[in-house]
């Protein structure tokens, strides 16, 4: 009798209606290719992001949040499963699917009564299976004739949702991925004036010329359009009276699509803005947290807040819910990131700890010139012109550097662009040894490896053009992905945290 009674109570408690009033709704607004410091609330002097700045001013802004990959689909796949890229199966590499055995965050939330939708860029696939209604109630690419940023259907998704369930929305913009469609689709009455090339702050590793400034201005237009639609989401939630108990997260999947940012392990590629807005759940509004966060922590946080008592053991991250309750709380000490194949062969690993960044490169003979879309950009062409005229500064020359150092070590607070490699400085040998040991421990415990035959370049390094397509079938030419030798898709150990 007791068992039956307990089962009934459990049944009532776990019904969606019972929890709908208490469990938060969750909206993740994820931008495409925006570096952390290209938001006003992260100190940009160029970007116009008033709506995200306002969310930060009324919510919580994380100052030490890091991606696990500065590469679109590996980064998104990592967030949605709460796992490191090399623990995803083929998805460690760009455009490749997540191993079939791995549970996804929205599937678990859906099983616990949430209505789930992905609207916009959906760059997450599953091996040998179509991702369908077991994961998402609604899948929509979100593009409309006058909005190729994939943001125009976010508000209608909020309005048309079933009202008897908490919801999890993954609103994924294509802004600010190249090409620059925001310029053509600009609506001044909504987004304000377009950014002017003369007002841009140019990062030190880019060329400061007219073409680069124009390239950056177009990029910032896309950042501002993303900001506008994040604001629309907040307004729609408020209009429906659900803004108070909705956790709204704003972040990006990787750094800006310019040289020395996207695909890099350095902060320009791997650090992300992370703004949390949730009036009912964030104790100190307008605060910042210096707690280290890895984006694999997002899924465990959301599962905890959704009241999922026994989540599948596959999630490797660490909930940062304690930080939402008190921004002084520190949940994570170390954060790890990867650089795997993305148009070009690569294998780099990084650990951040105590304000230090340590990078190890298993393919030091190869330049880290950025992904093919960046190599084809006006900003990259401007650097090539300086290179050919022997006029590169050391910061700019890093884009073409080959061979690269096997190891890099930076004190990021004192060297925000990571231009001064301390890896061979005897004064910092002890910290390097400590970080190298942490990285070794993580590699060992999570089953990372450096296969002999990694996937090779599929684009020309100088021009960014695809290599001879007549020979391929890109699939037939794929090498071994880094988790394969140790079957890391089956390993759940999180490594050092
Ligand atoms: Ca991206």
Short mmCIF file of N, CA, C and O in Angstrom, two decimals, residues 274-355:
data_model
loop_
_atom_site.label_atom_id
_atom_site.label_comp_id
_atom_site.label_asym_id
_atom_site.label_seq_id
_atom_site.Cartn_x
_atom_site.Cartn_y
_atom_site.Cartn_z
N UNK A 274 28.75 35.16 -21.37
CA UNK A 274 27.69 34.33 -20.78
C UNK A 274 26.90 35.22 -19.82
O UNK A 274 27.39 35.60 -18.76
N UNK A 275 25.70 35.56 -20.27
CA UNK A 275 24.82 36.42 -19.48
C UNK A 275 23.62 35.59 -19.06
O UNK A 275 23.03 34.89 -19.89
N UNK A 276 23.30 35.63 -17.77
CA UNK A 276 22.13 34.91 -17.25
C UNK A 276 21.13 35.91 -16.69
O UNK A 276 21.50 36.78 -15.89
N UNK A 277 19.89 35.82 -17.14
CA UNK A 277 18.82 36.71 -16.65
C UNK A 277 17.68 35.85 -16.14
O UNK A 277 17.15 35.01 -16.88
N UNK A 278 17.34 36.02 -14.88
CA UNK A 278 16.30 35.19 -14.25
C UNK A 278 15.89 35.85 -12.95
O UNK A 278 16.40 35.51 -11.88
N UNK A 279 14.95 36.82 -13.03
CA UNK A 279 14.58 37.59 -11.82
C UNK A 279 14.19 36.71 -10.64
O UNK A 279 14.55 37.01 -9.50
N UNK A 280 13.48 35.60 -10.88
CA UNK A 280 13.02 34.77 -9.77
C UNK A 280 14.14 33.93 -9.16
O UNK A 280 13.99 33.42 -8.05
N UNK A 281 15.25 33.78 -9.86
CA UNK A 281 16.25 32.83 -9.39
C UNK A 281 17.63 33.39 -9.13
O UNK A 281 18.45 32.75 -8.47
N UNK A 282 17.92 34.57 -9.66
CA UNK A 282 19.26 35.14 -9.45
C UNK A 282 19.20 36.10 -8.28
O UNK A 282 18.44 37.08 -8.29
N UNK A 283 20.00 35.78 -7.28
CA UNK A 283 19.88 36.48 -6.00
C UNK A 283 20.29 37.95 -6.10
O UNK A 283 19.59 38.83 -5.63
N UNK A 284 21.46 38.19 -6.69
CA UNK A 284 21.97 39.56 -6.72
C UNK A 284 21.99 40.06 -8.16
O UNK A 284 22.92 39.76 -8.92
N UNK A 285 20.99 40.83 -8.51
CA UNK A 285 20.90 41.29 -9.90
C UNK A 285 21.96 42.34 -10.22
O UNK A 285 22.29 43.16 -9.38
N UNK A 286 22.47 42.27 -11.43
CA UNK A 286 23.48 43.23 -11.86
C UNK A 286 24.87 42.87 -11.37
O UNK A 286 25.77 43.69 -11.38
N UNK A 287 25.04 41.62 -10.93
CA UNK A 287 26.34 41.21 -10.40
C UNK A 287 27.16 40.50 -11.48
O UNK A 287 26.65 40.16 -12.55
N UNK A 288 28.42 40.30 -11.17
CA UNK A 288 29.28 39.51 -12.05
C UNK A 288 29.83 38.35 -11.22
O UNK A 288 29.92 38.44 -9.99
N UNK A 289 30.19 37.27 -11.93
CA UNK A 289 30.82 36.14 -11.26
C UNK A 289 32.14 35.84 -11.94
O UNK A 289 32.19 35.73 -13.16
N UNK A 290 33.18 35.68 -11.13
CA UNK A 290 34.48 35.30 -11.66
C UNK A 290 34.70 33.80 -11.57
O UNK A 290 35.79 33.30 -11.82
N UNK A 291 33.65 33.07 -11.20
CA UNK A 291 33.79 31.60 -11.17
C UNK A 291 34.07 31.10 -12.58
O UNK A 291 33.42 31.51 -13.54
N UNK A 292 35.04 30.22 -12.69
CA UNK A 292 35.30 29.60 -13.97
C UNK A 292 34.08 28.78 -14.37
O UNK A 292 33.48 28.10 -13.53
N UNK A 293 33.68 28.89 -15.64
CA UNK A 293 32.58 28.09 -16.17
C UNK A 293 33.04 27.48 -17.49
O UNK A 293 33.66 28.15 -18.30
N UNK A 294 32.76 26.20 -17.66
CA UNK A 294 32.90 25.58 -18.97
C UNK A 294 31.49 25.42 -19.53
O UNK A 294 30.56 25.13 -18.77
N UNK A 295 31.34 25.55 -20.84
CA UNK A 295 29.97 25.43 -21.38
C UNK A 295 29.40 24.03 -21.22
O UNK A 295 28.19 23.86 -21.34
N UNK A 296 30.24 23.02 -20.90
CA UNK A 296 29.64 21.71 -20.59
C UNK A 296 28.91 21.75 -19.24
O UNK A 296 28.20 20.81 -18.90
N UNK A 297 29.08 22.85 -18.50
CA UNK A 297 28.36 23.00 -17.22
C UNK A 297 26.92 23.46 -17.43
O UNK A 297 26.10 23.40 -16.49
N UNK A 298 26.60 23.95 -18.61
CA UNK A 298 25.25 24.49 -18.85
C UNK A 298 24.20 23.39 -18.70
O UNK A 298 23.20 23.57 -17.99
N UNK A 299 24.41 22.24 -19.35
CA UNK A 299 23.41 21.16 -19.29
C UNK A 299 23.17 20.68 -17.86
O UNK A 299 22.00 20.61 -17.42
N UNK A 300 24.22 20.37 -17.07
CA UNK A 300 23.95 19.95 -15.68
C UNK A 300 23.25 21.02 -14.85
O UNK A 300 22.42 20.70 -14.00
N UNK A 301 23.56 22.30 -15.12
CA UNK A 301 22.88 23.39 -14.41
C UNK A 301 21.38 23.37 -14.71
O UNK A 301 20.55 23.43 -13.81
N UNK A 302 21.07 23.28 -16.01
CA UNK A 302 19.66 23.34 -16.41
C UNK A 302 18.90 22.11 -15.92
O UNK A 302 17.74 22.21 -15.53
N UNK A 303 19.57 20.95 -15.92
CA UNK A 303 18.91 19.74 -15.42
C UNK A 303 18.62 19.87 -13.93
O UNK A 303 17.55 19.48 -13.45
N UNK A 304 19.57 20.45 -13.19
CA UNK A 304 19.33 20.66 -11.76
C UNK A 304 18.15 21.60 -11.53
O UNK A 304 17.25 21.32 -10.74
N UNK A 305 18.13 22.71 -12.28
CA UNK A 305 17.06 23.69 -12.10
C UNK A 305 15.71 23.13 -12.52
O UNK A 305 14.67 23.51 -12.00
N UNK A 306 15.74 22.19 -13.48
CA UNK A 306 14.50 21.57 -13.96
C UNK A 306 14.04 20.45 -13.04
O UNK A 306 13.04 19.79 -13.31
N UNK A 307 14.80 20.22 -11.97
CA UNK A 307 14.38 19.23 -10.98
C UNK A 307 14.64 17.80 -11.41
O UNK A 307 13.99 16.89 -10.89
N UNK A 308 15.57 17.60 -12.34
CA UNK A 308 15.89 16.24 -12.78
C UNK A 308 16.83 15.63 -11.73
O UNK A 308 17.99 16.05 -11.61
N UNK A 309 16.31 14.70 -10.96
CA UNK A 309 17.05 14.20 -9.79
C UNK A 309 18.20 13.28 -10.17
O UNK A 309 19.27 13.34 -9.57
N UNK A 310 17.98 12.40 -11.13
CA UNK A 310 19.04 11.46 -11.50
C UNK A 310 19.33 11.55 -12.99
O UNK A 310 18.87 10.72 -13.76
N UNK A 311 20.06 12.59 -13.41
CA UNK A 311 20.34 12.72 -14.84
C UNK A 311 21.24 11.58 -15.32
O UNK A 311 21.94 10.95 -14.51
N UNK A 312 21.21 11.27 -16.60
CA UNK A 312 22.09 10.22 -17.12
C UNK A 312 23.55 10.54 -16.76
O UNK A 312 23.92 11.72 -16.66
N UNK A 313 24.37 9.51 -16.55
CA UNK A 313 25.75 9.73 -16.11
C UNK A 313 26.66 10.30 -17.19
O UNK A 313 27.82 10.58 -16.93
N UNK A 314 26.13 10.50 -18.39
CA UNK A 314 26.98 10.95 -19.50
C UNK A 314 27.40 12.41 -19.38
O UNK A 314 28.38 12.82 -19.99
N UNK A 315 26.65 13.20 -18.61
CA UNK A 315 26.95 14.63 -18.51
C UNK A 315 28.23 14.85 -17.70
O UNK A 315 28.28 14.46 -16.53
N UNK A 316 29.23 15.47 -18.32
CA UNK A 316 30.55 15.59 -17.67
C UNK A 316 30.74 16.92 -16.93
O UNK A 316 31.73 17.07 -16.23
N UNK A 317 29.81 17.85 -17.11
CA UNK A 317 30.01 19.18 -16.51
C UNK A 317 29.58 19.25 -15.06
O UNK A 317 29.17 18.25 -14.45
N UNK A 318 29.63 20.47 -14.56
CA UNK A 318 29.42 20.73 -13.13
C UNK A 318 28.40 21.86 -13.04
O UNK A 318 28.61 22.92 -13.63
N UNK A 319 27.31 21.64 -12.32
CA UNK A 319 26.26 22.68 -12.26
C UNK A 319 26.80 23.98 -11.66
O UNK A 319 27.47 23.97 -10.63
N UNK A 320 26.48 25.10 -12.31
CA UNK A 320 26.82 26.40 -11.71
C UNK A 320 25.60 27.06 -11.06
O UNK A 320 25.60 28.26 -10.80
N UNK A 321 24.58 26.25 -10.76
CA UNK A 321 23.42 26.79 -10.04
C UNK A 321 23.81 27.50 -8.74
O UNK A 321 23.21 28.54 -8.40
N UNK A 322 24.84 27.00 -8.00
CA UNK A 322 25.24 27.73 -6.77
C UNK A 322 25.69 29.16 -7.06
O UNK A 322 25.55 30.04 -6.20
N UNK A 323 26.22 29.41 -8.26
CA UNK A 323 26.66 30.76 -8.60
C UNK A 323 25.46 31.68 -8.85
O UNK A 323 25.49 32.87 -8.55
N UNK A 324 24.38 31.11 -9.39
CA UNK A 324 23.17 31.91 -9.59
C UNK A 324 22.60 32.35 -8.24
O UNK A 324 22.10 33.46 -8.10
N UNK A 325 22.74 31.47 -7.25
CA UNK A 325 22.25 31.80 -5.91
C UNK A 325 23.15 32.81 -5.21
O UNK A 325 22.68 33.66 -4.47
N UNK A 326 24.44 32.71 -5.46
CA UNK A 326 25.41 33.64 -4.86
C UNK A 326 26.62 33.75 -5.79
O UNK A 326 27.39 32.80 -5.94
N UNK A 327 26.80 34.92 -6.40
CA UNK A 327 27.88 35.07 -7.38
C UNK A 327 29.28 34.91 -6.79
O UNK A 327 30.26 34.80 -7.53
N UNK A 328 29.37 34.88 -5.46
CA UNK A 328 30.69 34.66 -4.83
C UNK A 328 31.08 33.18 -4.86
O UNK A 328 32.25 32.85 -4.65
N UNK A 329 30.09 32.30 -5.09
CA UNK A 329 30.41 30.88 -5.12
C UNK A 329 31.31 30.55 -6.31
O UNK A 329 31.16 31.10 -7.39
N UNK A 330 32.23 29.64 -6.09
CA UNK A 330 33.12 29.16 -7.16
C UNK A 330 32.81 27.68 -7.36
O UNK A 330 32.86 26.90 -6.41
N UNK A 331 32.46 27.30 -8.58
CA UNK A 331 32.11 25.90 -8.79
C UNK A 331 33.22 25.12 -9.51
O UNK A 331 33.34 23.92 -9.32
N UNK A 332 34.01 25.78 -10.34
CA UNK A 332 34.99 25.06 -11.15
C UNK A 332 36.36 25.70 -11.02
O UNK A 332 36.46 26.94 -10.99
N UNK A 333 37.40 24.88 -10.95
CA UNK A 333 38.78 25.39 -10.82
C UNK A 333 39.54 25.36 -12.14
O UNK A 333 40.46 26.12 -12.36
N UNK A 334 39.18 24.40 -13.01
CA UNK A 334 39.93 24.22 -14.26
C UNK A 334 38.94 24.09 -15.42
O UNK A 334 37.89 23.47 -15.27
N UNK A 335 39.31 24.64 -16.59
CA UNK A 335 38.46 24.51 -17.78
C UNK A 335 39.32 24.06 -18.96
O UNK A 335 40.42 24.60 -19.17
N UNK A 336 38.81 23.10 -19.71
CA UNK A 336 39.59 22.47 -20.80
C UNK A 336 38.93 22.74 -22.15
O UNK A 336 37.70 22.77 -22.26
N UNK A 337 39.77 22.89 -23.17
CA UNK A 337 39.27 23.18 -24.52
C UNK A 337 40.08 22.43 -25.56
O UNK A 337 41.22 22.03 -25.30
N UNK A 338 39.47 22.29 -26.74
CA UNK A 338 40.10 21.50 -27.81
C UNK A 338 40.08 22.26 -29.14
O UNK A 338 39.20 23.06 -29.40
N UNK A 339 41.07 21.95 -29.96
CA UNK A 339 41.09 22.43 -31.35
C UNK A 339 41.32 21.21 -32.24
O UNK A 339 42.43 20.70 -32.30
N UNK A 340 40.23 20.75 -32.84
CA UNK A 340 40.29 19.60 -33.74
C UNK A 340 40.06 20.06 -35.18
O UNK A 340 39.88 21.25 -35.43
N UNK A 341 40.02 19.10 -36.09
CA UNK A 341 39.84 19.43 -37.50
C UNK A 341 38.67 20.37 -37.73
O UNK A 341 37.55 20.10 -37.28
N UNK A 342 38.93 21.47 -38.44
CA UNK A 342 37.89 22.40 -38.88
C UNK A 342 38.41 22.96 -40.22
O UNK A 342 39.20 23.90 -40.22
N UNK A 343 38.06 22.34 -41.28
CA UNK A 343 38.57 22.64 -42.63
C UNK A 343 40.04 22.22 -42.78
O UNK A 343 40.47 21.85 -43.86
N UNK A 344 40.80 22.33 -41.70
CA UNK A 344 42.23 22.04 -41.72
C UNK A 344 42.60 21.08 -40.59
O UNK A 344 41.99 21.13 -39.51
N UNK A 345 43.62 20.28 -40.84
CA UNK A 345 44.12 19.36 -39.81
C UNK A 345 44.63 20.15 -38.60
O UNK A 345 45.35 21.15 -38.76
N UNK A 346 44.28 19.69 -37.40
CA UNK A 346 44.73 20.36 -36.18
C UNK A 346 44.51 19.44 -34.99
O UNK A 346 43.61 18.60 -35.00
N UNK A 347 45.34 19.60 -33.99
CA UNK A 347 45.12 18.93 -32.70
C UNK A 347 45.80 19.76 -31.62
O UNK A 347 47.02 19.67 -31.44
N UNK A 348 45.00 20.59 -30.96
CA UNK A 348 45.51 21.41 -29.86
C UNK A 348 44.65 21.22 -28.64
O UNK A 348 43.46 20.91 -28.75
N UNK A 349 45.25 21.33 -27.48
CA UNK A 349 44.51 21.20 -26.22
C UNK A 349 44.89 22.34 -25.30
O UNK A 349 46.04 22.82 -25.34
N UNK A 350 43.96 22.76 -24.44
CA UNK A 350 44.23 23.87 -23.53
C UNK A 350 43.58 23.64 -22.18
O UNK A 350 42.51 23.04 -22.09
N UNK A 351 44.24 24.13 -21.16
CA UNK A 351 43.64 24.17 -19.82
C UNK A 351 43.80 25.58 -19.26
O UNK A 351 44.83 26.22 -19.45
N UNK A 352 42.73 26.04 -18.63
CA UNK A 352 42.75 27.33 -17.92
C UNK A 352 42.59 27.05 -16.43
O UNK A 352 41.70 26.29 -16.04
N UNK A 353 43.43 27.69 -15.63
CA UNK A 353 43.39 27.48 -14.19
C UNK A 353 44.09 28.64 -13.50
O UNK A 353 45.18 29.06 -13.95
N UNK A 354 43.48 29.17 -12.46
CA UNK A 354 44.08 30.26 -11.67
C UNK A 354 44.56 31.43 -12.53
O UNK A 354 45.61 32.03 -12.24
N UNK A 355 43.83 31.74 -13.58
CA UNK A 355 44.20 32.89 -14.41
C UNK A 355 45.26 32.60 -15.44
O UNK A 355 45.70 33.50 -16.17
#
